[in-house]
Coordinates of C-alpha atoms and ligand atoms in Angstrom, one line a residue:
M1 CA 66.4 58.0 -46.1
G2 CA 65.0 55.8 -48.9
R3 CA 61.7 56.7 -50.7
R4 CA 58.5 57.1 -48.7
P5 CA 56.1 54.4 -50.0
D6 CA 53.2 55.9 -51.8
W7 CA 50.6 54.4 -49.5
L8 CA 51.8 56.4 -46.6
E9 CA 50.5 59.6 -48.1
E10 CA 46.9 58.6 -47.3
A11 CA 47.6 56.3 -44.4
V12 CA 45.3 56.7 -41.3
F13 CA 46.5 54.2 -38.7
Y14 CA 44.5 52.1 -36.3
E15 CA 46.5 50.9 -33.2
I16 CA 45.5 47.4 -31.9
Y17 CA 46.4 46.1 -28.5
P18 CA 46.0 42.4 -29.4
Q19 CA 45.2 41.3 -25.9
S20 CA 41.9 43.3 -25.8
F21 CA 40.7 43.5 -29.3
K22 CA 38.8 40.4 -30.2
D23 CA 38.9 36.9 -28.8
T24 CA 38.0 34.2 -31.2
D25 CA 38.9 31.1 -29.1
N26 CA 37.0 32.1 -25.8
D27 CA 40.1 32.1 -23.5
G28 CA 39.3 35.7 -22.5
I29 CA 42.3 37.3 -24.5
G30 CA 42.3 38.7 -27.9
N31 CA 44.1 36.9 -30.8
I32 CA 45.4 37.4 -34.3
R33 CA 42.6 35.7 -35.8
G34 CA 40.3 38.2 -34.0
I35 CA 42.1 40.9 -35.8
T36 CA 41.8 39.1 -39.0
E37 CA 38.0 38.8 -38.5
K38 CA 37.8 42.5 -37.7
L39 CA 39.5 43.8 -40.7
S40 CA 36.3 44.6 -42.5
Y41 CA 35.4 47.0 -39.3
I42 CA 38.9 48.7 -39.7
K43 CA 38.3 49.0 -43.5
E44 CA 34.9 50.6 -43.0
L45 CA 36.1 52.9 -40.5
G46 CA 38.4 54.2 -43.3
C47 CA 41.7 53.2 -41.8
N48 CA 44.2 51.6 -44.2
A49 CA 47.1 50.6 -41.8
I50 CA 47.3 49.0 -38.5
W51 CA 49.9 49.0 -35.8
I52 CA 49.8 45.9 -33.5
N53 CA 51.4 46.1 -30.0
P54 CA 54.0 43.3 -29.5
C55 CA 52.6 39.9 -30.2
F56 CA 55.6 37.8 -29.5
E57 CA 56.6 35.1 -27.2
S58 CA 57.1 36.9 -23.5
P59 CA 56.5 36.2 -20.0
F60 CA 54.3 39.3 -20.3
G61 CA 55.8 41.4 -17.4
D62 CA 55.3 44.4 -19.4
A63 CA 52.3 43.2 -21.6
G64 CA 54.8 41.8 -24.4
Y65 CA 57.4 44.6 -24.4
D66 CA 59.5 42.1 -22.7
V67 CA 60.2 39.7 -25.5
S68 CA 61.6 36.1 -24.9
D69 CA 61.4 35.2 -28.7
Y70 CA 61.3 37.5 -31.5
Y71 CA 60.7 35.0 -34.0
R72 CA 57.4 33.4 -32.6
V73 CA 54.1 34.7 -32.0
A74 CA 53.1 34.1 -28.4
P75 CA 50.9 31.1 -28.5
R76 CA 48.0 33.0 -26.5
Y77 CA 47.7 35.0 -29.8
G78 CA 48.0 32.1 -32.2
S79 CA 50.8 31.1 -34.4
N80 CA 53.2 32.6 -37.0
E81 CA 50.9 31.2 -39.7
D82 CA 48.1 33.2 -38.3
L83 CA 50.1 36.4 -38.4
E84 CA 51.1 35.6 -41.9
Q85 CA 47.5 35.0 -42.8
L86 CA 46.6 38.4 -41.2
F87 CA 49.2 40.1 -43.5
E88 CA 47.6 38.3 -46.5
E89 CA 44.1 39.3 -45.8
A90 CA 44.9 42.7 -44.8
H91 CA 46.8 43.2 -48.0
K92 CA 43.8 42.0 -50.0
T93 CA 41.8 44.7 -48.5
G94 CA 44.5 47.3 -49.0
I95 CA 45.4 47.5 -45.3
H96 CA 49.1 47.7 -44.3
I97 CA 50.3 46.2 -41.1
L98 CA 53.2 47.3 -38.7
L99 CA 54.5 45.2 -35.9
D100 CA 56.0 46.5 -32.9
L101 CA 59.6 46.0 -32.7
V102 CA 61.3 46.2 -29.3
P103 CA 65.0 46.6 -30.0
G104 CA 66.1 48.3 -26.7
H105 CA 65.7 45.4 -24.3
T106 CA 64.4 41.9 -23.9
S107 CA 62.8 40.0 -21.1
W108 CA 65.2 38.6 -18.5
E109 CA 63.8 35.3 -19.5
H110 CA 65.1 35.5 -23.0
P111 CA 67.5 32.8 -23.7
W112 CA 70.2 35.3 -24.8
F113 CA 70.1 36.8 -21.2
K114 CA 70.3 33.3 -19.6
E115 CA 73.5 32.9 -21.5
S116 CA 74.7 36.4 -20.8
Q117 CA 74.5 35.8 -17.1
K118 CA 76.8 32.9 -17.1
A119 CA 80.6 33.4 -15.7
E120 CA 82.0 31.6 -18.9
K121 CA 82.5 33.6 -22.0
N122 CA 80.0 32.8 -24.7
E123 CA 78.3 34.1 -27.7
Y124 CA 75.8 36.2 -25.6
T125 CA 78.3 37.6 -23.1
D126 CA 78.3 41.0 -24.8
R127 CA 74.6 40.8 -26.0
Y128 CA 73.7 43.0 -22.9
I129 CA 75.6 45.8 -21.1
W130 CA 77.5 44.7 -18.0
T131 CA 79.9 46.4 -15.9
D132 CA 83.1 44.3 -14.9
S133 CA 82.5 44.2 -11.2
I134 CA 79.4 43.6 -9.2
W135 CA 80.4 46.5 -7.1
E136 CA 80.1 49.1 -10.0
S137 CA 76.8 50.0 -11.3
P138 CA 76.3 51.9 -14.5
E139 CA 76.1 55.6 -13.7
G140 CA 72.7 57.1 -14.5
Y141 CA 70.9 53.8 -15.1
A142 CA 69.1 51.2 -12.9
S143 CA 70.9 47.8 -12.9
L144 CA 70.5 44.1 -12.0
R145 CA 73.0 43.0 -9.5
G146 CA 73.8 39.7 -7.7
I147 CA 71.6 37.7 -9.9
S148 CA 74.2 35.0 -11.2
D149 CA 77.7 34.0 -11.0
R150 CA 78.8 36.5 -13.5
D151 CA 80.8 39.4 -11.8
G152 CA 79.1 42.6 -13.0
S153 CA 75.9 44.6 -12.9
C154 CA 73.7 44.6 -15.9
L155 CA 72.1 47.8 -17.1
V156 CA 68.3 47.8 -17.2
N157 CA 66.2 49.8 -19.8
F158 CA 62.7 50.0 -18.3
F159 CA 61.3 47.7 -15.7
T160 CA 63.8 45.5 -13.6
H161 CA 63.0 42.5 -15.9
Q162 CA 64.1 44.4 -19.0
P163 CA 67.8 44.4 -19.4
A164 CA 69.3 46.7 -22.0
L165 CA 70.6 45.1 -25.3
N166 CA 74.2 46.2 -26.1
Y167 CA 74.4 48.7 -29.0
G168 CA 77.6 50.2 -27.6
F169 CA 78.5 53.7 -26.0
Y170 CA 78.9 56.7 -28.0
K171 CA 81.9 57.7 -26.1
P172 CA 83.0 54.9 -23.9
D173 CA 84.7 56.2 -20.9
R174 CA 85.0 53.0 -18.8
L175 CA 86.8 49.7 -19.6
W176 CA 83.4 47.9 -19.6
Q177 CA 81.8 50.4 -21.9
Q178 CA 82.0 49.0 -25.4
S179 CA 82.0 51.1 -28.4
M180 CA 79.4 51.0 -31.1
D181 CA 81.8 49.2 -33.3
S182 CA 82.7 46.5 -30.8
E183 CA 82.0 42.9 -31.8
G184 CA 79.1 42.7 -29.2
A185 CA 77.5 45.7 -30.2
R186 CA 77.7 44.9 -33.9
A187 CA 76.3 41.4 -33.3
T188 CA 73.2 42.8 -31.5
R189 CA 72.6 45.2 -34.5
E190 CA 72.8 42.3 -37.0
E191 CA 70.4 40.4 -34.9
I192 CA 67.9 43.2 -34.9
K193 CA 68.4 43.3 -38.7
N194 CA 67.7 39.6 -38.9
I195 CA 64.5 40.0 -37.0
M196 CA 63.2 42.7 -39.2
R197 CA 64.2 40.6 -42.3
F198 CA 62.2 37.7 -40.8
W199 CA 59.1 39.5 -40.4
L200 CA 59.3 41.6 -43.5
S201 CA 59.8 38.4 -45.5
K202 CA 56.7 37.1 -44.1
G203 CA 54.8 40.1 -45.4
C204 CA 54.7 42.7 -42.7
D205 CA 54.9 46.2 -44.0
G206 CA 57.3 47.7 -41.3
F207 CA 57.5 48.5 -37.7
R208 CA 56.7 50.8 -34.9
V209 CA 59.8 51.0 -33.0
D210 CA 59.8 51.0 -29.2
M211 CA 62.1 53.6 -27.4
A212 CA 63.8 54.0 -30.7
G213 CA 65.9 56.9 -29.3
S214 CA 67.5 54.9 -26.4
L215 CA 69.7 52.4 -28.0
V216 CA 73.3 53.7 -27.8
K217 CA 74.2 54.8 -24.4
N218 CA 76.0 57.9 -23.0
D219 CA 74.6 59.5 -26.3
E220 CA 73.3 62.9 -25.2
E221 CA 72.9 64.4 -28.6
S222 CA 71.6 61.1 -30.1
R223 CA 74.5 61.1 -32.7
G224 CA 75.3 57.4 -32.1
T225 CA 71.6 56.2 -32.1
I226 CA 70.9 58.4 -35.3
A227 CA 74.0 56.8 -37.0
L228 CA 72.7 53.3 -35.9
W229 CA 69.3 53.8 -37.3
Q230 CA 70.8 55.3 -40.6
D231 CA 72.7 52.1 -40.9
I232 CA 69.6 50.0 -40.4
R233 CA 67.6 52.2 -42.9
G234 CA 70.5 51.5 -45.4
F235 CA 70.1 47.8 -44.9
L236 CA 66.3 48.2 -45.4
D237 CA 66.6 50.3 -48.6
K238 CA 68.7 47.7 -50.1
E239 CA 66.5 44.5 -49.1
F240 CA 63.1 46.0 -48.3
P241 CA 62.8 49.5 -49.7
E242 CA 59.2 49.7 -48.9
A243 CA 59.5 48.9 -45.3
V244 CA 58.1 51.7 -43.2
L245 CA 59.5 52.8 -39.8
I246 CA 57.8 54.9 -37.1
S247 CA 59.6 55.8 -34.0
E248 CA 58.5 56.1 -30.3
W249 CA 61.0 58.8 -30.0
G250 CA 59.1 62.2 -29.8
E251 CA 61.8 64.3 -31.2
P252 CA 61.1 64.3 -35.0
D253 CA 64.2 66.3 -35.8
K254 CA 66.4 63.5 -34.6
S255 CA 64.2 60.5 -35.7
I256 CA 63.6 61.6 -39.3
E257 CA 67.3 62.3 -39.7
A258 CA 67.8 58.9 -38.4
G259 CA 65.8 57.5 -41.3
F260 CA 62.3 57.0 -39.8
H261 CA 59.4 57.9 -42.0
M262 CA 57.4 59.3 -39.0
D263 CA 57.7 60.1 -35.3
F264 CA 54.9 60.4 -32.8
L265 CA 54.1 63.4 -30.6
L266 CA 53.7 61.7 -27.1
H267 CA 52.5 62.5 -23.7
F268 CA 56.1 62.9 -22.5
G269 CA 58.7 65.1 -24.1
P270 CA 58.6 68.7 -25.1
S271 CA 55.6 68.8 -27.4
H272 CA 52.8 70.2 -25.2
Y273 CA 50.5 67.5 -26.7
N274 CA 48.9 67.1 -23.4
D275 CA 47.7 70.8 -23.4
L276 CA 45.1 69.7 -26.1
F277 CA 43.9 66.4 -24.7
R278 CA 45.1 65.5 -21.2
C279 CA 45.6 68.1 -18.4
D280 CA 43.2 69.9 -16.1
D281 CA 42.1 72.3 -18.8
P282 CA 42.8 70.7 -22.2
F283 CA 42.2 73.0 -25.2
F284 CA 39.5 70.6 -26.7
G285 CA 37.7 70.6 -23.3
G286 CA 36.9 74.3 -24.1
K287 CA 38.9 76.3 -21.7
G288 CA 42.5 75.4 -22.4
D289 CA 45.3 77.0 -24.5
A290 CA 46.7 75.4 -27.6
S291 CA 49.3 78.1 -28.2
E292 CA 52.4 76.4 -26.7
F293 CA 51.5 73.4 -28.6
V294 CA 51.4 75.3 -31.8
K295 CA 54.7 76.9 -31.1
K296 CA 56.5 73.6 -30.4
Y297 CA 54.8 71.9 -33.4
L298 CA 55.9 74.6 -35.7
E299 CA 59.5 74.2 -34.3
S300 CA 59.5 70.4 -34.8
C301 CA 58.3 71.0 -38.3
A302 CA 61.0 73.2 -39.1
K303 CA 63.5 70.9 -37.6
A304 CA 62.0 67.9 -39.5
D305 CA 62.1 70.0 -42.6
N306 CA 59.2 68.3 -44.2
K307 CA 61.3 65.2 -44.7
G308 CA 59.1 63.0 -42.5
Y309 CA 55.6 63.0 -40.7
I310 CA 54.9 64.2 -37.3
C311 CA 52.2 61.8 -36.2
I312 CA 49.6 62.7 -33.5
P313 CA 47.7 59.8 -31.8
S314 CA 44.4 60.0 -30.5
G315 CA 46.0 58.1 -27.5
N316 CA 47.9 54.8 -27.1
H317 CA 48.2 51.9 -24.7
D318 CA 50.5 54.1 -22.4
M319 CA 48.2 57.2 -22.0
D320 CA 44.9 57.7 -20.2
R321 CA 41.9 57.4 -22.6
L322 CA 41.0 60.5 -24.4
A323 CA 37.6 60.2 -23.1
K324 CA 38.8 60.7 -19.6
Y325 CA 39.2 64.3 -20.3
I326 CA 37.3 65.1 -23.6
K327 CA 33.7 64.1 -23.2
G328 CA 30.6 63.9 -25.4
D329 CA 30.6 66.0 -28.5
R330 CA 33.8 67.6 -27.7
A331 CA 35.5 64.5 -28.8
K332 CA 34.1 65.1 -32.2
M333 CA 36.2 68.2 -32.4
A334 CA 39.2 66.4 -31.1
F335 CA 38.9 64.0 -33.9
A336 CA 38.2 66.9 -36.4
F337 CA 41.8 68.2 -35.2
L338 CA 43.6 64.8 -35.4
L339 CA 42.0 64.0 -38.8
S340 CA 43.0 67.3 -40.4
M341 CA 46.5 67.6 -39.4
P342 CA 49.6 66.8 -41.4
G343 CA 51.4 63.4 -40.7
A344 CA 49.6 60.2 -40.5
P345 CA 46.8 60.2 -37.7
Y346 CA 46.8 57.2 -35.2
I347 CA 43.5 56.1 -33.8
Y348 CA 43.8 54.0 -30.6
Y349 CA 41.3 51.1 -30.7
G350 CA 38.0 52.2 -29.0
D351 CA 38.8 55.9 -29.0
E352 CA 36.5 56.0 -32.1
I353 CA 33.6 55.0 -30.0
G354 CA 34.7 57.1 -26.7
M355 CA 35.8 54.2 -24.8
R356 CA 36.2 55.3 -21.2
Y357 CA 39.4 55.0 -19.0
V358 CA 38.4 52.4 -16.5
E359 CA 39.3 53.6 -13.2
G360 CA 40.4 51.6 -10.1
L361 CA 41.7 48.4 -11.9
T362 CA 44.5 46.3 -10.3
S363 CA 47.4 46.3 -12.6
V364 CA 47.5 43.7 -15.4
E365 CA 50.9 42.5 -16.9
G366 CA 52.9 45.7 -15.9
G367 CA 50.1 48.1 -16.9
Y368 CA 49.7 49.9 -13.6
N369 CA 47.8 53.1 -14.4
R370 CA 47.9 52.2 -18.1
T371 CA 45.5 49.2 -17.4
G372 CA 42.4 51.5 -17.5
S373 CA 43.1 52.3 -21.1
R374 CA 43.7 48.7 -22.2
S375 CA 40.2 47.2 -21.5
P376 CA 38.5 44.9 -23.9
M377 CA 37.0 46.3 -27.0
Q378 CA 33.3 47.1 -26.8
W379 CA 31.6 45.5 -30.0
N380 CA 28.1 45.2 -29.0
S381 CA 25.7 44.8 -26.0
E382 CA 25.9 41.1 -25.8
K383 CA 28.0 38.9 -23.6
N384 CA 31.3 40.4 -22.8
A385 CA 30.4 43.4 -25.0
G386 CA 31.1 41.0 -28.0
F387 CA 34.8 40.8 -27.2
S388 CA 34.9 37.2 -26.0
G389 CA 32.5 34.2 -25.7
G390 CA 34.6 33.0 -22.7
D391 CA 33.9 33.2 -19.0
E392 CA 33.5 36.9 -17.7
N393 CA 36.1 36.1 -15.0
S394 CA 38.6 34.9 -17.6
L395 CA 38.7 38.3 -19.4
Y396 CA 42.3 39.7 -19.7
I397 CA 41.2 43.0 -18.2
P398 CA 37.7 43.5 -16.8
L399 CA 35.4 45.4 -19.2
D400 CA 34.1 48.9 -18.5
P401 CA 31.3 48.1 -15.9
D402 CA 29.5 51.3 -16.9
K403 CA 25.9 50.1 -18.0
D404 CA 25.9 52.9 -20.7
R405 CA 29.3 52.0 -22.0
P406 CA 29.6 52.8 -25.7
D407 CA 29.8 50.1 -28.3
V408 CA 30.3 49.7 -32.0
E409 CA 26.8 48.2 -32.8
K410 CA 24.9 51.0 -31.2
Q411 CA 27.0 53.7 -32.7
L412 CA 26.8 52.4 -36.2
T413 CA 23.0 52.9 -36.1
D414 CA 23.2 56.3 -34.5
P415 CA 23.8 59.0 -37.2
G416 CA 25.1 61.4 -34.5
S417 CA 27.5 58.9 -32.9
L418 CA 31.2 59.6 -32.5
L419 CA 31.9 56.5 -34.6
N420 CA 30.0 57.9 -37.5
E421 CA 31.6 61.3 -37.1
V422 CA 35.2 59.8 -37.2
K423 CA 34.1 57.7 -40.3
K424 CA 33.0 61.0 -42.0
L425 CA 36.2 62.8 -41.1
I426 CA 38.5 60.1 -42.3
S427 CA 36.5 60.1 -45.6
V428 CA 36.6 63.9 -45.8
R429 CA 40.5 63.7 -45.3
R430 CA 41.0 61.1 -47.8
S431 CA 39.0 63.1 -50.5
Y432 CA 41.5 66.1 -50.4
R433 CA 45.1 66.0 -51.1
A434 CA 45.5 69.2 -49.1
L435 CA 44.3 67.3 -45.9
M436 CA 46.3 64.3 -46.4
N437 CA 49.6 63.5 -44.7
S438 CA 52.0 65.7 -46.5
G439 CA 49.8 68.8 -47.3
E440 CA 51.3 72.0 -45.9
I441 CA 50.1 73.7 -42.8
K442 CA 49.9 77.4 -41.8
F443 CA 48.3 78.6 -38.6
V444 CA 46.0 81.5 -38.7
C445 CA 45.0 81.6 -35.1
D446 CA 46.9 79.5 -32.5
G447 CA 44.2 78.7 -29.9
E448 CA 45.5 81.0 -27.2
E449 CA 43.1 80.8 -24.3
G450 CA 39.6 81.8 -25.3
K451 CA 40.3 81.5 -29.0
P452 CA 39.9 79.0 -31.7
L453 CA 42.5 77.0 -33.5
I454 CA 42.5 77.8 -37.2
Y455 CA 44.8 76.7 -39.9
I456 CA 45.1 76.4 -43.6
R457 CA 46.1 73.1 -45.2
S458 CA 47.3 73.2 -48.9
Y459 CA 48.7 71.2 -51.6
D460 CA 49.4 72.1 -55.2
G461 CA 46.9 75.0 -55.3
E462 CA 44.2 73.3 -53.2
R463 CA 43.6 75.2 -50.0
I464 CA 41.5 74.2 -47.0
I465 CA 40.8 76.2 -44.0
V466 CA 40.2 74.2 -40.8
A467 CA 38.5 76.2 -38.0
L468 CA 37.9 74.6 -34.5
N469 CA 36.3 76.5 -31.8
P470 CA 35.8 74.4 -28.6
T471 CA 35.5 77.7 -26.5
D472 CA 32.1 79.2 -25.6
R473 CA 32.8 82.4 -27.5
E474 CA 31.9 83.4 -31.0
Y475 CA 34.8 84.3 -33.1
K476 CA 35.0 86.7 -36.0
M477 CA 37.3 85.4 -38.8
E478 CA 39.0 88.0 -41.1
N479 CA 39.6 87.9 -44.7
T480 CA 38.4 84.4 -45.2
D481 CA 36.7 84.0 -48.6
V482 CA 35.0 80.5 -48.4
K483 CA 34.4 78.6 -51.7
E484 CA 32.8 75.5 -50.2
L485 CA 32.1 74.1 -46.8
I486 CA 33.2 70.4 -46.9
Y487 CA 32.7 69.6 -43.2
V488 CA 30.7 71.3 -40.4
L489 CA 30.3 70.2 -36.7
G490 CA 27.6 71.9 -34.6
D491 CA 26.4 75.3 -35.9
E492 CA 27.3 76.4 -39.4
P493 CA 29.4 79.6 -39.5
D494 CA 27.4 82.7 -40.1
M495 CA 28.7 84.0 -43.5
T496 CA 26.1 86.6 -44.2
D497 CA 27.1 90.2 -45.1
G498 CA 30.5 89.4 -46.1
K499 CA 31.5 88.3 -42.5
L500 CA 32.5 85.0 -41.1
L501 CA 31.4 84.2 -37.6
L502 CA 32.6 81.0 -36.0
K503 CA 30.0 79.9 -33.5
P504 CA 30.9 78.6 -30.0
G505 CA 31.5 74.9 -29.9
S506 CA 31.6 74.5 -33.7
A507 CA 34.1 73.7 -36.4
F508 CA 34.2 73.6 -40.1
F509 CA 36.6 72.7 -42.9
A510 CA 36.1 74.8 -46.1
I511 CA 37.7 75.1 -49.6
I512 CA 39.2 78.7 -49.9
Ligands
GLC1 C1 57.3 51.9 -24.6 C2 55.9 51.3 -24.7 C3 55.5 50.9 -23.2 C4 56.5 49.9 -22.7 C5 57.9 50.6 -22.7 C6 59.0 49.6 -22.6 O1 57.2 53.2 -24.0 O2 54.9 52.0 -25.4 O3 54.3 50.2 -23.2 O4 56.3 49.6 -21.4 O5 58.3 51.1 -24.0 O6 59.2 48.7 -23.7

């Protein structure tokens, strides 16, 4: 892997779902100019990097994860020029921008797929994965069948309308399964490089890569997909050495070897991430158990060998909102955790004000249960919560109907708000190297049921202890010689008579 750009060390990301962030042309849907307009908000929050969900041309059967032209911003979001201007304005304020790259599949409306469906051989015949007879389906995958004159079934990656692009098979064992070195697979790979080249030349800082681990098929150990990304990283190192990559993979031992700087812990996969935030008894709800999470986290760290970041998001466009499970002040402690762990933190838009999961919505653009986490950002108490000046019925997704829904304006003026706490936490994080992205971590108490989560972050001689006690029990900490408290949530720890008592529902960070 190439060098890790310096700015990543301090990076705190903000994820923007462009549909729902800010609408400047009153059509009820967010746009790129809306993001540009709100850069100062993101900057003041303390974030210095943004990941934008796909904003390219698409029939929007999966909210834009079904691309029909990788080289054009979807008109509903604006133009390529708007996006370039966003890069420029963001860079002026020290904010970096990652776009969302969807290399695994396209929309079935993509012109490549239209060509690929034709019976006559053409440039795009092998851009997707087809069996050589309509009567054979690719084993273990869903497929599209009987949709055109071409005799074959086409492998699908996600929804039915998202045919898989062809990067080859790790070990082809049927005639129609092409190798990773086949002409078709190589052409797809080169095209993905072209797309990256195109946006990087225009000023984006890198990509969040969708379903990054899924590209090469019949690749159980991911050896093929790892090799493929190493090749892509090689190309970036030559042409765009500063380009940053984060994967939606959820297996840092593989993704980091593949050349990604960072990987996410996700609501699926083996990480036990849900134990903390999203289950019947999440740890930050006060009654849960964090110990399996800690065990898996340490395993991942060992496998990733400190070569890349393991990033913990507050949520994302695919998960239920954090506020569905962690309510009120408890959310502050969840953020104290997110903002004191190694790796780059990712804040999903609106989580910083505790936006709710909106129940009972009809699916919008392939959102299904995810729709409730994608509702418009709540900026103020004016029309449409300040998200859009358009008609209420034109909004992309209805707003949270709660009359007490949180909003940015209210929270900015309330010193006790979640928003102000998140700001404070980001600023504390960015003041100490030990708390930043590559500071080491050592767990002192693993948050087993009824116990707090306590860990020491360190960097170059600086040592900071983080103690988070969402439980209703006091906890006596052993051998902790506190030099200076740098953050407290709830009651201060009792440090009289040489002891250290961590109060129920409280947290602190201290230099030791
Ligand atoms: C990823 C995206 C999700 C999308 C899917 C298919 O998981 O985060 O929103 O539906 O990939 O592209």
